[in-house]
Amino acid sequence: MSAATTTARTAGGAGGAGRAAMRALHILLLPAVLIGAWWVASLVSGVYYLPTPGEIAATFVEVWGTERLLEDVLPSVGRLFGGFALAVVLGVGLGVVLGLSARIRALLEPVLEFFRAIPPPVLVPLLMLFVGVSTTMKLLVIVSGCIWPILLNTIEGVRAVDPVLVDTCRCYGIRGRRWLTTLVLRSASPQIMAGMRQGLSIAIILMVISEMFASSSGLGYTIIQFQRTFAIPEMWSGILLLGLLGFLLSVVFGLVERKVLSWYNGTRAAARGE
């Protein structure tokens, strides 16, 4: 290996490290500025309802220990995952059927549009009457909201399957379950994953709303109890925990999405000549 090659590789490595450092700086800069502005505003205003980030951080460590983690956080996360998983199964299953059959889609579309227009929070009192204040009620609230982006994206993804690929599968005798998994679901998977990402953010919101309405545990219940007892730093610590939970779920979903759609991302990169 020549000295020039070694120097070039060293310079390239240094350049990559520098770009990574700049990217990390850009990512952390805005949160640091916002926290600093919040800190200054809380100190200048002196408002009781606006504690400093330092107070919230100290309260966060104190409040969300092991006991409250087991009693409130884990049940909420369990209901979130349960409702989201049920919405994915129903949304993808019904979306595939409606996407493949124009006749069934035309028959059900008015009813689906009617139910889609109903805000999920208004269903909470109705569900409380039918199924009571239970885990089932909270799961149904989550499903009633986050199923729609999954369902609609699945329908559009299935309808957009390339007709040339459909004819190719027909020529090679690819039918039934293999046709569904190899062609239909694979072709629609980018839009299905986009719908799932939207549905996940809605599921977090509805998880909190369902627990605020009627519950004796969970993040939503705990935050509203802190607010009612004027435990303001504790209330802010719960909001902070929800933000961190949403951010963590977004990161994990992004990793899963990249894994599932690795073929799609590779195809797009090849089409761009990268």
Coordinates of N, CA and C in Angstrom, one line a residue, residues 36-47 50 52:
G36 N -32.5 25.5 27.3 CA -32.0 26.7 27.9 C -33.0 27.8 27.9
A37 N -33.8 27.9 26.8 CA -34.9 28.9 26.8 C -35.9 28.7 27.9
W38 N -36.3 27.4 28.0 CA -37.2 27.0 29.1 C -36.7 27.4 30.4
W39 N -35.4 27.1 30.7 CA -34.8 27.4 32.0 C -34.9 28.9 32.3
V40 N -34.5 29.7 31.3 CA -34.5 31.1 31.5 C -35.9 31.6 31.7
A41 N -36.9 31.1 30.9 CA -38.3 31.6 31.1 C -38.8 31.2 32.5
S42 N -38.5 30.0 32.9 CA -39.0 29.6 34.3 C -38.4 30.4 35.4
L43 N -37.2 30.8 35.2 CA -36.5 31.6 36.3 C -37.0 33.0 36.3
V44 N -37.2 33.6 35.1 CA -37.6 35.0 35.0 C -39.1 35.2 35.4
S45 N -39.9 34.2 34.9 CA -41.4 34.4 35.2 C -41.7 34.1 36.7
G46 N -41.0 33.1 37.2 CA -41.3 32.7 38.6 C -42.7 32.1 38.8
V47 N -43.3 31.6 37.7 CA -44.6 31.0 37.7 C -44.5 29.6 38.3
L50 N -44.6 26.5 36.0 CA -43.5 26.3 35.0 C -42.2 26.1 35.8
T52 N -38.4 24.6 36.6 CA -37.2 24.6 35.8 C -36.9 23.1 35.3

